[in-house]
GROMACS .gro file of C-alpha atoms in nm:
model
  430
    1ARG     CA    1   8.345  15.295  12.636
    2PRO     CA    2   8.491  15.201  12.262
    3PRO     CA    3   8.372  14.880  12.065
    4ALA     CA    4   8.555  14.583  12.092
    5ARG     CA    5   8.817  14.620  11.805
    6PRO     CA    6   8.774  14.337  11.526
    7PHE     CA    7   9.046  14.100  11.441
    8LEU     CA    8   9.101  13.840  11.143
    9ILE     CA    9   9.129  13.481  11.186
   10SER     CA   10   9.132  13.245  10.885
   11GLY     CA   11   8.972  13.548  10.687
   12VAL     CA   12   8.686  13.601  10.926
   13ARG     CA   13   8.650  13.908  11.101
   14HIS     CA   14   8.519  13.852  11.458
   15THR     CA   15   8.417  14.070  11.744
   16GLY     CA   16   8.341  13.994  12.107
   17ALA     CA   17   8.164  13.687  12.211
   18THR     CA   18   8.205  13.567  11.879
   19ALA     CA   19   8.575  13.608  11.891
   20ASP     CA   20   8.575  13.448  12.232
   21ARG     CA   21   8.404  13.141  12.085
   22VAL     CA   22   8.646  13.102  11.821
   23ALA     CA   23   8.936  13.117  12.015
   24MET     CA   24   8.795  12.857  12.246
   25ALA     CA   25   8.689  12.645  11.944
   26SER     CA   26   9.068  12.668  11.845
   27ARG     CA   27   9.210  12.579  12.172
   28ASP     CA   28   9.022  12.268  12.197
   29MET     CA   29   9.154  12.174  11.863
   30VAL     CA   30   9.472  12.243  11.986
   31GLN     CA   31   9.458  12.024  12.294
   32ALA     CA   32   9.291  11.752  12.094
   33ALA     CA   33   9.504  11.705  11.780
   34PRO     CA   34   9.825  11.518  11.992
   35LYS     CA   35   9.546  11.273  12.082
   36VAL     CA   36   9.351  11.232  11.765
   37ALA     CA   37   9.610  11.322  11.485
   38GLY     CA   38   9.753  11.078  11.312
   39GLU     CA   39   9.671  10.716  11.140
   40TRP     CA   40   9.406  10.470  11.303
   41LEU     CA   41   9.248  10.120  11.218
   42ILE     CA   42   8.882  10.171  11.191
   43ASN     CA   43   8.580   9.969  11.178
   44ALA     CA   44   8.214  10.041  11.231
   45SER     CA   45   7.874   9.833  11.258
   46ILE     CA   46   7.570   9.948  11.104
   47LEU     CA   47   7.208   9.808  11.269
   48GLN     CA   48   7.282   9.428  11.315
   49CYS     CA   49   7.568   9.435  11.027
   50GLN     CA   50   7.917   9.414  11.236
   51ASP     CA   51   8.232   9.537  11.075
   52ALA     CA   52   8.026   9.709  10.778
   53PHE     CA   53   8.331   9.955  10.753
   54PHE     CA   54   8.681   9.854  10.792
   55GLY     CA   55   9.014  10.064  10.676
   56ARG     CA   56   9.248  10.297  10.773
   57VAL     CA   57   9.164  10.659  10.883
   58HIS     CA   58   9.403  10.961  10.902
   59PHE     CA   59   9.294  11.275  11.100
   60THR     CA   60   9.533  11.557  10.998
   61GLU     CA   61   9.603  11.834  11.275
   62ASN     CA   62   9.404  12.091  11.099
   63GLY     CA   63   9.071  11.934  11.124
   64GLU     CA   64   9.074  11.718  10.808
   65LEU     CA   65   9.060  11.361  10.742
   66VAL     CA   66   9.098  11.052  10.458
   67TYR     CA   67   8.951  10.702  10.508
   68MET     CA   68   9.087  10.408  10.302
   69ALA     CA   69   8.893  10.112  10.269
   70GLY     CA   70   9.081   9.798  10.424
   71GLY     CA   71   9.089   9.385  10.306
   72THR     CA   72   9.089   9.268   9.979
   73GLU     CA   73   8.712   9.248   9.915
   74LEU     CA   74   8.608   9.623   9.974
   75ILE     CA   75   8.748   9.921   9.788
   76GLY     CA   76   8.704  10.258   9.897
   77ARG     CA   77   8.778  10.621   9.970
   78GLY     CA   78   8.624  10.896  10.192
   79VAL     CA   79   8.711  11.227  10.268
   80GLY     CA   80   8.586  11.440  10.555
   81LYS     CA   81   8.649  11.690  10.867
   82TRP     CA   82   8.673  11.655  11.234
   83LEU     CA   83   8.644  11.891  11.499
   84ALA     CA   84   8.657  11.875  11.914
   85GLU     CA   85   8.460  12.077  12.202
   86GLY     CA   86   8.603  12.019  12.507
   87PRO     CA   87   8.625  11.618  12.599
   88VAL     CA   88   8.414  11.543  12.255
   89VAL     CA   89   8.548  11.474  11.903
   90GLY     CA   90   8.328  11.453  11.603
   91PHE     CA   91   8.401  11.389  11.259
   92GLN     CA   92   8.227  11.355  10.957
   93VAL     CA   93   8.308  11.158  10.639
   94ASP     CA   94   8.170  11.116  10.298
   95ILE     CA   95   8.264  10.746  10.180
   96PHE     CA   96   8.242  10.553   9.824
   97GLN     CA   97   8.257  10.192   9.897
   98TYR     CA   98   8.202   9.888   9.672
   99GLN     CA   99   8.299   9.528   9.661
  100SER     CA  100   8.603   9.449   9.438
  101THR     CA  101   8.451   9.178   9.221
  102SER     CA  102   8.106   9.348   9.171
  103THR     CA  103   7.972   9.407   8.837
  104ARG     CA  104   7.727   9.669   8.963
  105HIS     CA  105   7.759  10.063   8.934
  106VAL     CA  106   7.866  10.225   9.249
  107GLU     CA  107   7.637  10.472   9.379
  108ASN     CA  108   7.614  10.833   9.210
  109GLU     CA  109   7.663  10.982   9.547
  110PRO     CA  110   7.878  10.895   9.888
  111HIS     CA  111   7.732  10.757  10.183
  112ARG     CA  112   7.786  11.002  10.429
  113PHE     CA  113   7.852  10.900  10.836
  114ARG     CA  114   7.965  11.067  11.152
  115GLY     CA  115   8.145  10.940  11.445
  116VAL     CA  116   8.115  11.108  11.787
  117ALA     CA  117   8.298  11.026  12.132
  118ARG     CA  118   8.457  11.132  12.422
  119MET     CA  119   8.837  11.220  12.335
  120PRO     CA  120   9.049  10.899  12.362
  121ALA     CA  121   9.175  10.887  12.687
  122THR     CA  122   9.508  10.694  12.561
  123GLN     CA  123   9.707  10.656  12.248
  124THR     CA  124   9.549  10.294  12.204
  125THR     CA  125   9.178  10.227  12.144
  126TRP     CA  126   8.876  10.457  12.098
  127VAL     CA  127   8.524  10.400  12.087
  128GLY     CA  128   8.197  10.592  12.028
  129GLU     CA  129   7.881  10.645  11.858
  130TRP     CA  130   7.820  10.615  11.444
  131TYR     CA  131   7.540  10.794  11.264
  132PHE     CA  132   7.406  10.765  10.929
  133CYS     CA  133   7.333  11.087  10.771
  134PRO     CA  134   7.110  11.096  10.459
  135TRP     CA  135   7.063  11.353  10.248
  136GLN     CA  136   6.825  11.610  10.372
  137GLN     CA  137   6.711  11.385  10.673
  138PRO     CA  138   6.807  11.410  11.047
  139PRO     CA  139   7.122  11.164  11.135
  140ARG     CA  140   7.060  10.801  11.225
  141LEU     CA  141   7.245  10.686  11.495
  142VAL     CA  142   7.293  10.291  11.352
  143GLY     CA  143   7.583  10.180  11.547
  144LYS     CA  144   7.922  10.246  11.715
  145PHE     CA  145   8.292  10.270  11.530
  146GLN     CA  146   8.592  10.165  11.717
  147CYS     CA  147   8.983  10.250  11.641
  148ASN     CA  148   9.300  10.125  11.718
  149ARG     CA  149   9.633  10.291  11.647
  150ARG     CA  150   9.803  10.077  11.384
  151SER     CA  151  10.121   9.996  11.641
  152PHE     CA  152   9.882   9.875  11.879
  153GLY     CA  153   9.773   9.573  11.683
  154PRO     CA  154   9.475   9.418  11.493
  155LEU     CA  155   9.150   9.568  11.539
  156GLY     CA  156   8.877   9.304  11.673
  157SER     CA  157   8.499   9.302  11.546
  158THR     CA  158   8.258   9.551  11.659
  159SER     CA  159   8.071   9.299  11.816
  160GLY     CA  160   8.339   9.265  12.084
  161ALA     CA  161   8.416   9.638  12.136
  162GLY     CA  162   8.376   9.794  12.451
  163ASP     CA  163   8.129  10.061  12.576
  164VAL     CA  164   8.070  10.406  12.428
  165GLU     CA  165   8.211  10.629  12.709
  166ASP     CA  166   7.958  10.893  12.854
  167MET     CA  167   7.978  11.241  12.699
  168PRO     CA  168   7.896  11.591  12.873
  169LYS     CA  169   7.550  11.659  12.700
  170ASP     CA  170   7.603  12.028  12.620
  171ALA     CA  171   7.957  11.947  12.452
  172LYS     CA  172   7.770  11.663  12.250
  173LEU     CA  173   7.499  11.874  12.131
  174ALA     CA  174   7.747  12.158  12.045
  175VAL     CA  175   7.962  11.909  11.836
  176LEU     CA  176   7.655  11.757  11.639
  177ALA     CA  177   7.561  12.113  11.577
  178LYS     CA  178   7.884  12.201  11.429
  179LEU     CA  179   7.881  11.900  11.241
  180ASP     CA  180   7.566  11.979  11.069
  181GLN     CA  181   7.713  12.271  10.924
  182PHE     CA  182   7.938  12.066  10.713
  183ASN     CA  183   7.651  11.931  10.506
  184ASP     CA  184   7.741  12.063  10.176
  185MET     CA  185   7.511  11.954   9.895
  186PRO     CA  186   7.583  11.724   9.625
  187PRO     CA  187   7.846  11.936   9.366
  188MET     CA  188   7.601  11.889   9.102
  189LEU     CA  189   7.322  12.042   9.252
  190GLU     CA  190   7.451  12.354   9.313
  191LYS     CA  191   7.316  12.677   9.164
  192ARG     CA  192   7.573  12.715   8.921
  193TRP     CA  193   7.454  12.388   8.739
  194ILE     CA  194   7.072  12.481   8.701
  195PRO     CA  195   7.076  12.671   8.387
  196HIS     CA  196   7.265  12.383   8.216
  197HIS     CA  197   7.013  12.114   8.309
  198ILE     CA  198   6.826  11.956   8.036
  199SER     CA  199   6.460  11.881   8.166
  200SER     CA  200   6.353  11.578   8.013
  201ASP     CA  201   6.251  11.201   8.067
  202VAL     CA  202   6.620  11.149   8.112
  203PRO     CA  203   6.724  11.260   8.424
  204ASP     CA  204   7.081  11.392   8.556
  205VAL     CA  205   7.191  11.548   8.188
  206HIS     CA  206   7.356  11.870   8.187
  207TYR     CA  207   7.498  12.078   7.862
  208VAL     CA  208   7.716  12.407   7.868
  209ARG     CA  209   7.755  12.556   7.526
  210ASN     CA  210   8.058  12.738   7.568
  211PHE     CA  211   8.278  12.528   7.820
  212LEU     CA  212   8.585  12.621   7.560
  213ASP     CA  213   8.604  12.927   7.360
  214PRO     CA  214   8.684  12.914   7.010
  215LYS     CA  215   9.065  12.971   7.047
  216GLN     CA  216   9.077  12.709   7.306
  217VAL     CA  217   8.916  12.459   7.060
  218GLU     CA  218   9.159  12.534   6.768
  219GLU     CA  219   9.437  12.505   7.026
  220ILE     CA  220   9.345  12.170   7.145
  221GLU     CA  221   9.268  12.039   6.835
  222ARG     CA  222   9.626  12.144   6.701
  223VAL     CA  223   9.766  11.953   6.982
  224ILE     CA  224   9.567  11.659   6.950
  225ASP     CA  225   9.677  11.629   6.576
  226ARG     CA  226  10.017  11.696   6.690
  227SER     CA  227  10.075  11.423   6.935
  228CYS     CA  228   9.788  11.150   6.893
  229GLU     CA  229   9.838  10.795   6.784
  230TRP     CA  230   9.493  10.715   6.645
  231GLU     CA  231   9.399  10.320   6.647
  232ARG     CA  232   9.185  10.271   6.387
  233MET     CA  233   8.823  10.119   6.415
  234ALA     CA  234   8.553  10.118   6.163
  235THR     CA  235   8.326  10.333   6.353
  236ARG     CA  236   8.590  10.602   6.477
  237ASP     CA  237   8.949  10.644   6.545
  238THR     CA  238   9.042  10.630   6.912
  239GLN     CA  239   9.333  10.680   7.171
  240GLU     CA  240   9.312  10.614   7.524
  241PHE     CA  241   9.500  10.799   7.797
  242GLY     CA  242   9.535  10.729   8.176
  243SER     CA  243   9.594  10.350   8.193
  244ALA     CA  244   9.816  10.123   8.069
  245GLN     CA  245   9.858   9.739   8.116
  246ARG     CA  246   9.676   9.510   8.368
  247CYS     CA  247   9.796   9.476   8.690
  248SER     CA  248   9.974   9.170   8.851
  249CYS     CA  249   9.626   9.045   8.977
  250GLY     CA  250   9.459   9.101   8.688
  251ARG     CA  251   9.158   9.290   8.827
  252SER     CA  252   9.249   9.666   8.760
  253LEU     CA  253   9.447   9.865   8.520
  254THR     CA  254   9.780  10.025   8.620
  255ARG     CA  255   9.811  10.443   8.591
  256SER     CA  256   9.982  10.586   8.322
  257ASP     CA  257  10.057  10.980   8.336
  258LEU     CA  258   9.801  11.208   8.150
  259PRO     CA  259   9.934  11.479   7.938
  260GLN     CA  260   9.954  11.832   8.086
  261TRP     CA  261   9.659  11.980   7.879
  262GLN     CA  262   9.428  11.679   7.984
  263ASN     CA  263   9.526  11.729   8.325
  264ASN     CA  264   9.426  12.096   8.309
  265MET     CA  265   9.075  12.030   8.175
  266ILE     CA  266   9.035  11.752   8.446
  267ASN     CA  267   9.131  11.988   8.724
  268ALA     CA  268   8.885  12.243   8.579
  269LEU     CA  269   8.596  12.011   8.559
  270GLN     CA  270   8.676  11.880   8.898
  271ASN     CA  271   8.687  12.239   9.053
  272LEU     CA  272   8.350  12.304   8.883
  273GLY     CA  273   8.213  12.006   9.085
  274ALA     CA  274   8.193  11.743   8.769
  275PHE     CA  275   8.354  11.504   8.953
  276HIS     CA  276   8.277  11.422   9.309
  277PRO     CA  277   8.551  11.566   9.536
  278VAL     CA  278   8.560  11.236   9.735
  279LEU     CA  279   8.724  11.064   9.449
  280TYR     CA  280   9.038  11.136   9.293
  281PRO     CA  281   9.006  11.391   8.961
  282ALA     CA  282   8.907  11.193   8.688
  283ASN     CA  283   9.204  10.959   8.557
  284ASN     CA  284   9.097  10.838   8.260
  285VAL     CA  285   9.045  11.003   7.867
  286ARG     CA  286   8.922  10.852   7.583
  287LEU     CA  287   8.982  11.053   7.238
  288ASN     CA  288   8.743  10.956   6.939
  289ALA     CA  289   8.734  11.111   6.607
  290TYR     CA  290   8.485  11.113   6.366
  291THR     CA  291   8.444  11.143   5.991
  292PRO     CA  292   8.116  11.255   5.821
  293GLY     CA  293   7.931  10.911   5.822
  294GLN     CA  294   8.061  10.751   6.123
  295GLY     CA  295   7.890  10.705   6.464
  296ILE     CA  296   7.895  10.487   6.777
  297TYR     CA  297   7.638  10.229   6.817
  298PRO     CA  298   7.373  10.302   7.108
  299HIS     CA  299   7.549  10.162   7.445
  300MET     CA  300   7.601  10.219   7.818
  301ASP     CA  301   7.977  10.279   7.931
  302GLY     CA  302   7.936   9.981   8.244
  303PRO     CA  303   8.004   9.961   8.566
  304VAL     CA  304   8.396   9.989   8.512
  305TYR     CA  305   8.368  10.380   8.569
  306TYR     CA  306   8.206  10.593   8.844
  307PRO     CA  307   7.858  10.672   8.701
  308ARG     CA  308   7.949  11.027   8.540
  309ALA     CA  309   8.095  11.118   8.167
  310ALA     CA  310   8.218  11.458   8.058
  311ILE     CA  311   8.229  11.487   7.699
  312VAL     CA  312   8.369  11.769   7.534
  313SER     CA  313   8.348  11.832   7.172
  314LEU     CA  314   8.575  11.979   6.905
  315GLY     CA  315   8.557  12.002   6.522
  316SER     CA  316   8.201  11.993   6.380
  317GLN     CA  317   7.872  11.965   6.550
  318CYS     CA  318   7.675  11.611   6.578
  319VAL     CA  319   7.346  11.524   6.757
  320PHE     CA  320   7.384  11.286   7.031
  321ASP     CA  321   7.105  11.033   7.112
  322PHE     CA  322   6.966  10.903   7.473
  323TYR     CA  323   6.750  10.583   7.418
  324PRO     CA  324   6.467  10.472   7.664
  325ARG     CA  325   6.532  10.364   8.004
  326GLU     CA  326   6.632   9.956   8.022
  327ASP     CA  327   6.581   9.770   8.352
  328TYR     CA  328   6.816   9.480   8.322
  329ASP     CA  329   7.028   9.260   8.589
  330GLU     CA  330   7.385   9.401   8.639
  331ASP     CA  331   7.495   9.136   8.809
  332LYS     CA  332   7.481   8.911   8.433
  333ARG     CA  333   7.600   9.211   8.265
  334GLY     CA  334   7.988   9.199   8.350
  335PHE     CA  335   8.282   9.374   8.136
  336SER     CA  336   8.264   9.250   7.819
  337TRP     CA  337   8.334   9.421   7.485
  338ASP     CA  338   8.137   9.368   7.155
  339ARG     CA  339   8.378   9.337   6.920
  340ASP     CA  340   8.140   9.393   6.600
  341LYS     CA  341   7.982   9.678   6.725
  342GLU     CA  342   8.311   9.814   6.906
  343VAL     CA  343   8.105   9.949   7.197
  344PRO     CA  344   8.103   9.767   7.569
  345ALA     CA  345   7.834   9.475   7.528
  346GLY     CA  346   7.470   9.454   7.630
  347PRO     CA  347   7.130   9.313   7.544
  348GLU     CA  348   7.046   9.349   7.158
  349LEU     CA  349   6.888   9.682   7.118
  350PRO     CA  350   6.508   9.590   7.041
  351PRO     CA  351   6.389   9.662   6.700
  352GLY     CA  352   6.211   9.976   6.625
  353VAL     CA  353   6.374  10.171   6.958
  354ARG     CA  354   6.393  10.553   6.862
  355PRO     CA  355   6.579  10.827   7.078
  356LYS     CA  356   6.401  10.904   7.405
  357ILE     CA  357   6.602  11.276   7.326
  358SER     CA  358   6.888  11.397   7.178
  359ILE     CA  359   7.128  11.727   7.232
  360MET     CA  360   7.290  11.894   6.945
  361LEU     CA  361   7.663  11.885   7.065
  362GLU     CA  362   7.853  12.237   6.935
  363PRO     CA  363   8.198  12.268   6.908
  364GLY     CA  364   8.354  12.374   7.217
  365SER     CA  365   8.035  12.233   7.457
  366LEU     CA  366   8.043  12.009   7.727
  367LEU     CA  367   7.800  11.744   7.825
  368ILE     CA  368   7.769  11.576   8.145
  369MET     CA  369   7.556  11.238   8.193
  370SER     CA  370   7.538  11.131   8.532
  371GLY     CA  371   7.338  10.884   8.750
  372ASP     CA  372   7.019  10.704   8.553
  373ALA     CA  373   7.123  10.885   8.240
  374PHE     CA  374   7.488  10.675   8.295
  375THR     CA  375   7.310  10.343   8.422
  376ARG     CA  376   7.009  10.287   8.223
  377HIS     CA  377   6.992  10.505   7.924
  378ARG     CA  378   7.193  10.417   7.605
  379HIS     CA  379   7.386  10.685   7.410
  380GLY     CA  380   7.527  10.682   7.051
  381ILE     CA  381   7.567  10.877   6.765
  382GLN     CA  382   7.403  10.784   6.442
  383ALA     CA  383   7.629  10.711   6.122
  384VAL     CA  384   7.509  10.991   5.880
  385GLU     CA  385   7.675  11.271   5.702
  386GLU     CA  386   7.388  11.522   5.787
  387ASP     CA  387   7.238  11.588   6.138
  388GLU     CA  388   6.869  11.644   6.049
  389ILE     CA  389   6.675  11.840   6.371
  390THR     CA  390   6.382  11.652   6.501
  391PRO     CA  391   6.164  11.734   6.781
  392MET     CA  392   6.375  11.528   6.991
  393VAL     CA  393   6.670  11.781   7.014
  394LYS     CA  394   6.608  11.911   7.317
  395ASN     CA  395   6.856  12.223   7.266
  396ALA     CA  396   6.749  12.305   6.907
  397LYS     CA  397   6.572  12.629   6.971
  398ASP     CA  398   6.824  12.736   7.246
  399ILE     CA  399   7.092  12.765   6.930
  400GLY     CA  400   6.859  12.895   6.677
  401LEU     CA  401   6.765  12.539   6.524
  402GLU     CA  402   6.433  12.445   6.394
  403VAL     CA  403   6.249  12.123   6.337
  404GLY     CA  404   6.318  12.036   5.993
  405ASP     CA  405   6.708  12.164   5.961
  406SER     CA  406   6.994  11.988   5.873
  407LEU     CA  407   7.354  12.055   5.890
  408ARG     CA  408   7.630  11.887   5.723
  409ARG     CA  409   7.914  11.721   5.956
  410GLY     CA  410   8.277  11.760   5.941
  411ARG     CA  411   8.541  11.608   6.133
  412ARG     CA  412   8.465  11.590   6.457
  413VAL     CA  413   8.698  11.505   6.784
  414SER     CA  414   8.549  11.470   7.159
  415LEU     CA  415   8.721  11.388   7.467
  416THR     CA  416   8.512  11.142   7.697
  417ILE     CA  417   8.665  11.216   8.065
  418ARG     CA  418   8.581  10.967   8.336
  419HIS     CA  419   8.666  10.817   8.659
  420LEU     CA  420   8.808  10.435   8.588
  421LEU     CA  421   8.747  10.268   8.932
  422PRO     CA  422   9.018  10.054   9.082
  423ARG     CA  423   8.912   9.678   9.179
  424CYS     CA  424   9.208   9.577   9.362
  425HIS     CA  425   9.482   9.725   9.639
  426CYS     CA  426   9.785   9.657   9.391
  427PRO     CA  427  10.032   9.933   9.373
  428ASN     CA  428  10.029  10.223   9.131
  429ILE     CA  429   9.689  10.131   8.977
  430ILE     CA  430   9.462  10.365   8.832
   0.00000   0.00000   0.00000
């Protein structure tokens, strides 16, 4: 008897029993889609906290989902996948969520949750188990979720939700096993970023030497020189892209279109995982131009941003400093601006504090600072005409420099790319 003839489904070759399982899974999704696909109101409990999540979730027919937080106090977004096995449906979603009035930084990574339930018998309500999925740990059953179709009316509290329907054990275990396969690692922990990680007491710093080649650097410099309308400051010239005036409630900035060349760079960074896929692509670009003798005072960017910044350097090199870790009360910080230092406001830098580590930024390079490096370590550029190589310059040897060397600066332009976080639900905000 000749072997089973292989065939192609979604770019993967399957034979025999494997093909049967794929076909059955496809039939389950086809049968589930009319009952699951579309928009639902959703809330979920976590331990003793009822309605810890509340918003809208949209299930697509091809197994994807998007979550948007509801109400006026919470801002949040999530993306994920859903699947079906017989009468059981499971979905997994990574969620960024924060209070609109909070002055604290949002988490560096989203929280992962999953829901498992019997397929909704009607087009009105749906109740199931709610799991928290900590990174590299088994999922934990922490409560239950409930969904209503929007047309069915308001969604009550999870404290009054009905009981979770019994699910066939084999189908439930199969769904949980399939959801386990969706446990992708955080993008910046992928192997491709390991060679670019700067190992030091300042965590979460990555440096890519040749992110742009020399021709790309020259072309971007020409575009900037032709099109930028600089705001002249004592410490640098600057121009911001991506945000405009405040929205009607005053808590967020309205969105403005980025130039196409900036969108191209942001899309490249998004595809590389530099900004988390749960978020929309980065939406804010600040150009800074420095002449020799100019710099920027040590500061932290503040909680108005997702805690990650990507800095692309053009023109001259410079030494970029990170300062010792600081513990402070984020609730007392706020979003104010220091007009004298021309940086986000913060506590005075104690006298005599020196950089903890330094990075030599070369033309065409990419520096990414995340997490603790963003939220707890000030960064800055000394206002000097020559950069001196000290033992703190972590990448000096990699680029052929030795302690005691000095390099004279020329004009340097940088692009600081960040995700400016919305603080309300007004239309057309960032």
